[in-house]
């Protein structure tokens, strides 16, 4: 299983970015997939997850601003991030579970850096 995240970059506070994660070796619609971020000097924290059935979950800090989605035909996962704040700056990793549910991740991508600064 391989996951390749992309779409990170530098954005001003209040701006938007869309992250993408191309998945191979795993059928996206059969497993839970999600996004985890790690800010400098901090632990990895879950951002959002979508189960195989399409149930979405979000960290409290991003609710109403971030939206997770997937394109099963393209085997690609997305994270639309709006109204970005400096606290959102981190390396964002896409991850997949060997399960239909958002319990724990077994496979990880390499991460894409999001910088939020004026």
Backbone as a printed PyTorch tensor [residue, N CA C, xyz], in Angstrom:
tensor([[[  0.8550,  -1.1860,   0.0000],
         [  0.0000,   0.0000,   0.0000],
         [  0.8900,   1.2350,   0.0000]],

        [[  0.5740,   2.1610,  -0.8910],
         [  1.3240,   3.4190,  -0.9430],
         [  0.3620,   4.5910,  -0.9700]],

        [[  0.7180,   5.6290,  -0.2390],
         [ -0.0630,   6.8580,  -0.2070],
         [  0.8620,   8.0170,  -0.5400]],

        [[  0.4230,   8.8770,  -1.4200],
         [  1.2360,  10.0140,  -1.8660],
         [  0.4360,  11.2930,  -1.6820]],

        [[  0.8380,  12.0910,  -0.6890],
         [  0.1460,  13.3440,  -0.3980],
         [  0.7570,  14.4870,  -1.1830]],

        [[ -0.0740,  15.4390,  -1.5440],
         [  0.3920,  16.6340,  -2.2570],
         [ -0.5680,  17.7830,  -1.9790]],

        [[ -0.1640,  18.9760,  -2.3990],
         [ -1.0510,  20.1320,  -2.2920],
         [ -0.6950,  21.1110,  -1.1980]],

        [[  0.3060,  20.8110,  -0.4020],
         [  0.7100,  21.7400,   0.6260],
         [  1.3750,  22.9740,   0.0420]],

        [[  1.5750,  23.9530,   0.8880],
         [  2.2170,  25.1780,   0.4300],
         [  2.0830,  26.2770,   1.4480]],

        [[  2.4320,  27.4780,   1.0040],
         [  2.3490,  28.6640,   1.8510],
         [  1.0440,  29.3970,   1.5580]],

        [[  0.3110,  29.6970,   2.6080],
         [ -0.9550,  30.4070,   2.4430],
         [ -1.0940,  31.4280,   3.5590]],

        [[ -1.7740,  32.5130,   3.2860],
         [ -1.9950,  33.5340,   4.2990],
         [ -3.1530,  33.1290,   5.2100]],

        [[ -3.1700,  33.6410,   6.4160],
         [ -4.3120,  33.3750,   7.2980],
         [ -5.6200,  33.7550,   6.6090]],

        [[ -6.6060,  32.8800,   6.7490],
         [ -7.8740,  33.0880,   6.0680],
         [ -7.9460,  32.4570,   4.6910]],

        [[ -6.8300,  31.9980,   4.1940],
         [ -6.7880,  31.4000,   2.8670],
         [ -7.2120,  29.9460,   2.8680]],

        [[ -7.1350,  29.3410,   1.6890],
         [ -7.5880,  27.9590,   1.5040],
         [ -6.5360,  27.1400,   0.7740]],

        [[ -6.5560,  25.8530,   1.0450],
         [ -5.7310,  24.8860,   0.3250],
         [ -6.5260,  23.5960,   0.2010]],

        [[ -6.2330,  22.8340,  -0.8410],
         [ -6.8060,  21.4980,  -0.9580],
         [ -5.6720,  20.4840,  -1.0630]],

        [[ -5.6310,  19.5960,  -0.1220],
         [ -4.6510,  18.5240,  -0.1440],
         [ -5.2290,  17.3160,  -0.8720]],

        [[ -4.3580,  16.6070,  -1.5530],
         [ -4.7510,  15.3820,  -2.2410],
         [ -3.8690,  14.2360,  -1.7800]],

        [[ -4.4030,  13.0470,  -1.8440],
         [ -3.6390,  11.8590,  -1.4730],
         [ -4.0210,  10.7390,  -2.4290]],

        [[ -3.0830,  10.3490,  -3.2520],
         [ -3.3160,   9.2510,  -4.1830],
         [ -2.9370,   7.9420,  -3.5100]],

        [[ -3.8370,   6.9920,  -3.5580],
         [ -3.6540,   5.7280,  -2.8570],
         [ -3.5180,   4.5960,  -3.8610]],

        [[ -2.5620,   3.7350,  -3.6620],
         [ -2.4180,   2.5480,  -4.5040],
         [ -2.2430,   1.3260,  -3.6130]],

        [[ -2.6780,   0.1720,  -4.1410],
         [ -2.5720,  -1.0630,  -3.3700],
         [ -3.7130,  -1.2940,  -2.4030]],

        [[ -4.7100,  -0.4240,  -2.4540],
         [ -5.8330,  -0.5060,  -1.5260],
         [ -7.0220,   0.1600,  -2.2110]],

        [[ -8.1700,  -0.4480,  -2.1550],
         [ -9.3640,   0.1480,  -2.7560],
         [ -9.9760,   1.1190,  -1.7650]],

        [[ -9.9590,   2.3930,  -2.1330],
         [-10.2880,   3.4590,  -1.2020],
         [-11.6490,   3.2730,  -0.5520]],

        [[-12.6240,   2.8560,  -1.2820],
         [-13.9700,   2.7470,  -0.7510],
         [-14.1680,   1.5960,   0.2140]],

        [[-13.1770,   0.7380,   0.3730],
         [-13.3110,  -0.4220,   1.2520],
         [-12.6750,  -0.2140,   2.6160]],

        [[-11.9620,   0.8980,   2.7850],
         [-11.2170,   1.1300,   4.0170],
         [-11.3950,   2.5650,   4.5110]],

        [[-11.1560,   2.7450,   5.7890],
         [-11.1510,   4.0880,   6.3570],
         [ -9.8360,   4.7770,   6.0060]],

        [[ -9.9330,   6.0390,   5.6560],
         [ -8.7520,   6.8360,   5.3220],
         [ -8.8950,   8.2060,   5.9610]],

        [[ -7.7780,   8.8570,   6.1820],
         [ -7.8770,  10.1580,   6.8320],
         [ -6.6050,  10.9560,   6.7770]],

        [[ -6.6220,  12.0470,   7.5110],
         [ -5.5050,  12.9900,   7.5720],
         [ -5.0790,  13.2020,   9.0110]],

        [[ -3.7850,  13.2560,   9.1780],
         [ -3.1680,  13.5020,  10.4820],
         [ -2.1330,  14.5940,  10.2670]],

        [[ -1.9520,  15.4760,  11.2330],
         [ -0.9600,  16.5330,  11.0830],
         [ -0.0020,  16.5640,  12.2610]],

        [[  1.1620,  17.0930,  11.9920],
         [  2.1870,  17.2160,  13.0290],
         [  2.8510,  18.5670,  12.9010]],

        [[  2.6520,  19.3930,  13.9110],
         [  3.3110,  20.6920,  13.9580],
         [  4.7100,  20.5170,  14.5490]],

        [[  5.6230,  21.4520,  14.2650],
         [  6.9850,  21.3410,  14.7910],
         [  7.0100,  21.1970,  16.3050]],

        [[  7.7050,  20.1720,  16.7950],
         [  7.8380,  19.9700,  18.2230],
         [  6.6180,  19.4030,  18.9150]],

        [[  5.6170,  19.0050,  18.1220],
         [  4.3840,  18.4850,  18.7150],
         [  4.0840,  17.0820,  18.2080]],

        [[  3.1820,  16.4090,  18.8800],
         [  2.7920,  15.0650,  18.4800],
         [  1.8400,  15.1100,  17.2880]],

        [[  1.7800,  14.0000,  16.5920],
         [  0.8070,  13.8800,  15.5040],
         [ -0.6020,  13.8760,  16.0880]],

        [[ -1.4940,  14.5810,  15.3910],
         [ -2.8840,  14.6280,  15.8270],
         [ -3.8040,  14.3630,  14.6470]],

        [[ -4.8480,  13.6140,  14.8890],
         [ -5.8220,  13.3540,  13.8460],
         [ -6.5690,  14.6150,  13.4630]],

        [[ -6.7600,  14.8030,  12.1760],
         [ -7.4810,  15.9680,  11.6700],
         [ -8.8800,  15.5610,  11.2200]],

        [[ -8.9350,  14.5560,  10.3770],
         [-10.2160,  14.1270,   9.8370],
         [-10.0860,  12.7180,   9.3210]],

        [[-11.2120,  12.0120,   9.3160],
         [-11.2200,  10.6350,   8.8340],
         [-12.5610,  10.3660,   8.1530]],

        [[-12.5300,   9.5040,   7.1600],
         [-13.7670,   9.0750,   6.5220],
         [-13.7680,   7.5530,   6.4830]],

        [[-14.8320,   6.9740,   7.0020],
         [-14.9090,   5.5240,   7.0440],
         [-15.2620,   4.9660,   5.6690]],

        [[-15.1990,   3.6650,   5.5420],
         [-15.5410,   3.0450,   4.2700],
         [-16.9850,   3.3470,   3.8750]],

        [[-17.8380,   3.4930,   4.8400],
         [-19.2500,   3.7800,   4.5550],
         [-19.5090,   5.2550,   4.3040]],

        [[-18.4800,   6.0870,   4.4860],
         [-18.6260,   7.5130,   4.2160],
         [-18.8710,   8.3700,   5.4380]],

        [[-18.7810,   7.7990,   6.6180],
         [-18.9670,   8.5820,   7.8330],
         [-17.7360,   9.4440,   8.0860]],

        [[-17.9560,  10.7380,   8.2040],
         [-16.8570,  11.6780,   8.3850],
         [-16.7010,  12.0660,   9.8540]],

        [[-15.4630,  12.2880,  10.2600],
         [-15.1910,  12.8020,  11.5940],
         [-14.0910,  13.8500,  11.5020]],

        [[-14.1470,  14.8120,  12.4070],
         [-13.2200,  15.9370,  12.3850],
         [-12.7330,  16.2560,  13.7960]],

        [[-11.5020,  16.7230,  13.8690],
         [-11.0210,  17.2850,  15.1150],
         [-11.8150,  18.5450,  15.4080]],

        [[-12.0370,  18.8070,  16.6750],
         [-12.8500,  19.9680,  17.0570],
         [-12.2720,  21.2630,  16.4910]],

        [[-10.9690,  21.3510,  16.4160],
         [-10.3140,  22.5900,  15.9990],
         [-10.5080,  22.9100,  14.5190]],

        [[-10.9460,  21.9300,  13.7240],
         [-11.0930,  22.1790,  12.2880],
         [-12.5390,  22.0660,  11.8190]],

        [[-13.4480,  21.7220,  12.7180],
         [-14.8500,  21.5720,  12.3340],
         [-15.3840,  22.8650,  11.7450]],

        [[-16.0900,  22.7410,  10.6430],
         [-16.6600,  23.9060,   9.9850],
         [-15.7110,  24.5960,   9.0320]],

        [[-14.4420,  24.2290,   9.0710],
         [-13.4550,  24.8500,   8.1710],
         [-12.8510,  23.8350,   7.1940]],

        [[-12.6860,  22.6100,   7.6220],
         [-12.0900,  21.5630,   6.7920],
         [-13.1680,  20.5900,   6.3360]],

        [[-12.9430,  20.0130,   5.1720],
         [-13.8820,  19.0340,   4.6460],
         [-13.1080,  17.9020,   3.9770]],

        [[-13.4080,  16.6780,   4.3740],
         [-12.7410,  15.5100,   3.7970],
         [-13.6460,  14.9050,   2.7250]],

        [[-13.0280,  14.4120,   1.6870],
         [-13.8000,  13.7460,   0.6410],
         [-12.8940,  12.7490,  -0.0670]],

        [[-13.5060,  11.9050,  -0.8720],
         [-12.7140,  10.9450,  -1.6280],
         [-13.3660,  10.6950,  -2.9760]],

        [[-12.5460,  10.3630,  -3.9360],
         [-13.0030,   9.9880,  -5.2690],
         [-12.6000,   8.5300,  -5.4490]],

        [[-13.5480,   7.6420,  -5.2880],
         [-13.2330,   6.2170,  -5.3450],
         [-12.7370,   5.8030,  -6.7290]],

        [[-13.2530,   6.4410,  -7.7640],
         [-12.8300,   6.1040,  -9.1270],
         [-11.3550,   6.4410,  -9.3490]],

        [[-10.9080,   7.5080,  -8.7230],
         [ -9.5090,   7.9260,  -8.8540],
         [ -8.6510,   7.4040,  -7.7090]],

        [[ -9.2930,   6.7350,  -6.7470],
         [ -8.5860,   6.2590,  -5.5500],
         [ -7.7960,   7.3830,  -4.8870]],

        [[ -8.4500,   8.5180,  -4.7530],
         [ -7.8070,   9.7120,  -4.2200],
         [ -8.6190,  10.2980,  -3.0850]],

        [[ -7.9110,  10.6960,  -2.0600],
         [ -8.4990,  11.3200,  -0.8740],
         [ -8.1640,  12.8030,  -0.9040]],

        [[ -9.1010,  13.6260,  -0.4190],
         [ -8.8850,  15.0770,  -0.4060],
         [ -9.1400,  15.6430,   0.9790]],

        [[ -8.5300,  16.7970,   1.2100],
         [ -8.8530,  17.5860,   2.3920],
         [ -8.9340,  19.0360,   1.9570]],

        [[-10.1290,  19.5640,   1.9460],
         [-10.3320,  20.9880,   1.6390],
         [-10.2050,  21.7660,   2.9330]],

        [[ -9.2860,  22.6990,   2.9500],
         [ -9.0220,  23.4780,   4.1570],
         [ -9.3210,  24.9380,   3.8710]],

        [[-10.2830,  25.4850,   4.5770],
         [-10.6800,  26.8830,   4.4130],
         [-10.4150,  27.6600,   5.6910]],

        [[-10.3560,  28.9770,   5.5510],
         [-10.1410,  29.8550,   6.7060],
         [ -8.9590,  29.3680,   7.5430]],

        [[ -7.8540,  29.1530,   6.8930],
         [ -6.6880,  28.6080,   7.5750],
         [ -6.1400,  29.5830,   8.6070]],

        [[ -5.6710,  29.0210,   9.6990],
         [ -5.1330,  29.7970,  10.8090],
         [ -3.6720,  29.4080,  11.0310]],

        [[ -2.8960,  30.2690,  11.6650],
         [ -1.4970,  29.9230,  11.9260],
         [ -1.3490,  28.5890,  12.6640]],

        [[ -2.3020,  28.2560,  13.5260],
         [ -2.2360,  26.9900,  14.2590],
         [ -2.4410,  25.7710,  13.3720]],

        [[ -2.8870,  25.9790,  12.1430],
         [ -3.0620,  24.8590,  11.2110],
         [ -1.7510,  24.4800,  10.5200]],

        [[ -0.7300,  25.3020,  10.6740],
         [  0.5450,  25.0120,  10.0410],
         [  1.1260,  23.7070,  10.5870]],

        [[  1.4800,  22.8130,   9.6870],
         [  1.9750,  21.4970,  10.0940],
         [  2.3300,  20.7010,   8.8510]],

        [[  2.9430,  19.5610,   9.0760],
         [  3.0600,  18.5680,   8.0120],
         [  1.8090,  17.7080,   8.0800]],

        [[  1.1470,  17.5910,   6.9570],
         [ -0.0940,  16.8150,   6.8960],
         [  0.1920,  15.4730,   6.2320]],

        [[ -0.2150,  14.4260,   6.9110],
         [ -0.0280,  13.0710,   6.4240],
         [ -1.3840,  12.4610,   6.0840]],

        [[ -1.4520,  11.7670,   4.9680],
         [ -2.6330,  10.9620,   4.7200],
         [ -2.3340,   9.5460,   5.1990]],

        [[ -3.3600,   8.8580,   5.6290],
         [ -3.1790,   7.5390,   6.2160],
         [ -4.3920,   6.6700,   5.9150]],

        [[ -4.1670,   5.3750,   5.9240],
         [ -5.2440,   4.4230,   5.6620],
         [ -5.2570,   3.3520,   6.7460]],

        [[ -6.4500,   2.9120,   7.0610],
         [ -6.6070,   1.8520,   8.0550],
         [ -6.8380,   0.5280,   7.3530]],

        [[ -6.4420,  -0.5430,   7.9920],
         [ -6.7290,  -1.8830,   7.4790],
         [ -8.0800,  -2.3180,   8.0450]],

        [[ -9.0180,  -1.4260,   7.9450],
         [-10.3250,  -1.5880,   8.5710],
         [-11.3200,  -0.6630,   7.8720]],

        [[-12.5960,  -0.9370,   8.0160],
         [-13.6090,  -0.0510,   7.4610],
         [-13.8600,   1.1480,   8.3720]],

        [[-13.3150,   1.1110,   9.5820],
         [-13.6370,   2.1460,  10.5650],
         [-12.4210,   2.9690,  10.9490]],

        [[-12.6980,   4.2210,  11.3620],
         [-11.6280,   5.1480,  11.7530],
         [-11.1940,   4.8490,  13.1790]],

        [[-10.4260,   3.8050,  13.3330],
         [ -9.9550,   3.4030,  14.6570],
         [ -8.4710,   3.6670,  14.7950]],

        [[ -7.7050,   3.1440,  13.8840],
         [ -6.2520,   3.3380,  13.8990],
         [ -5.7570,   3.1750,  12.4740]],

        [[ -4.6470,   3.8240,  12.1780],
         [ -4.0860,   3.7930,  10.8260],
         [ -2.9380,   2.7970,  10.7440]],

        [[ -2.8840,   2.1220,   9.6230],
         [ -1.8490,   1.1170,   9.3950],
         [ -0.8610,   1.5130,   8.3050]],

        [[ -1.2730,   2.4080,   7.4290],
         [ -0.4320,   2.8220,   6.3150],
         [ -0.3610,   4.3460,   6.2850]],

        [[  0.8300,   4.8500,   5.9530],
         [  1.0580,   6.2890,   6.0010],
         [  1.7220,   6.7790,   4.7230]],

        [[  1.3420,   8.0050,   4.3340],
         [  2.0250,   8.6840,   3.2490],
         [  3.1960,   9.4820,   3.8040]],

        [[  3.8760,  10.2020,   2.9320],
         [  5.1100,  10.8810,   3.3130],
         [  4.8870,  12.2780,   3.8910]],

        [[  3.7230,  12.8410,   3.7740],
         [  3.4610,  14.1590,   4.3350],
         [  3.6520,  15.2880,   3.3560]],

        [[  2.8660,  16.3270,   3.5310],
         [  2.9930,  17.5420,   2.7450],
         [  2.9150,  18.7240,   3.7020]],

        [[  3.7850,  19.7060,   3.5040],
         [  3.9230,  20.8090,   4.4510],
         [  2.9390,  21.9280,   4.1370]],

        [[  2.2200,  22.3470,   5.1640],
         [  1.3150,  23.4990,   5.0750],
         [  1.8590,  24.5910,   5.9900]],

        [[  2.1140,  25.7450,   5.4180],
         [  2.5970,  26.8980,   6.1680],
         [  1.5550,  27.9940,   6.0840]],

        [[  1.1650,  28.5180,   7.2220],
         [  0.1670,  29.5890,   7.2660],
         [  0.8340,  30.8100,   7.8900]],

        [[  1.0450,  31.7940,   7.0610],
         [  1.7740,  32.9690,   7.5280],
         [  1.4520,  34.1600,   6.6490]],

        [[  1.4480,  35.3350,   7.2560],
         [  1.2370,  36.5570,   6.4850],
         [  2.5780,  37.1440,   6.0520]]])
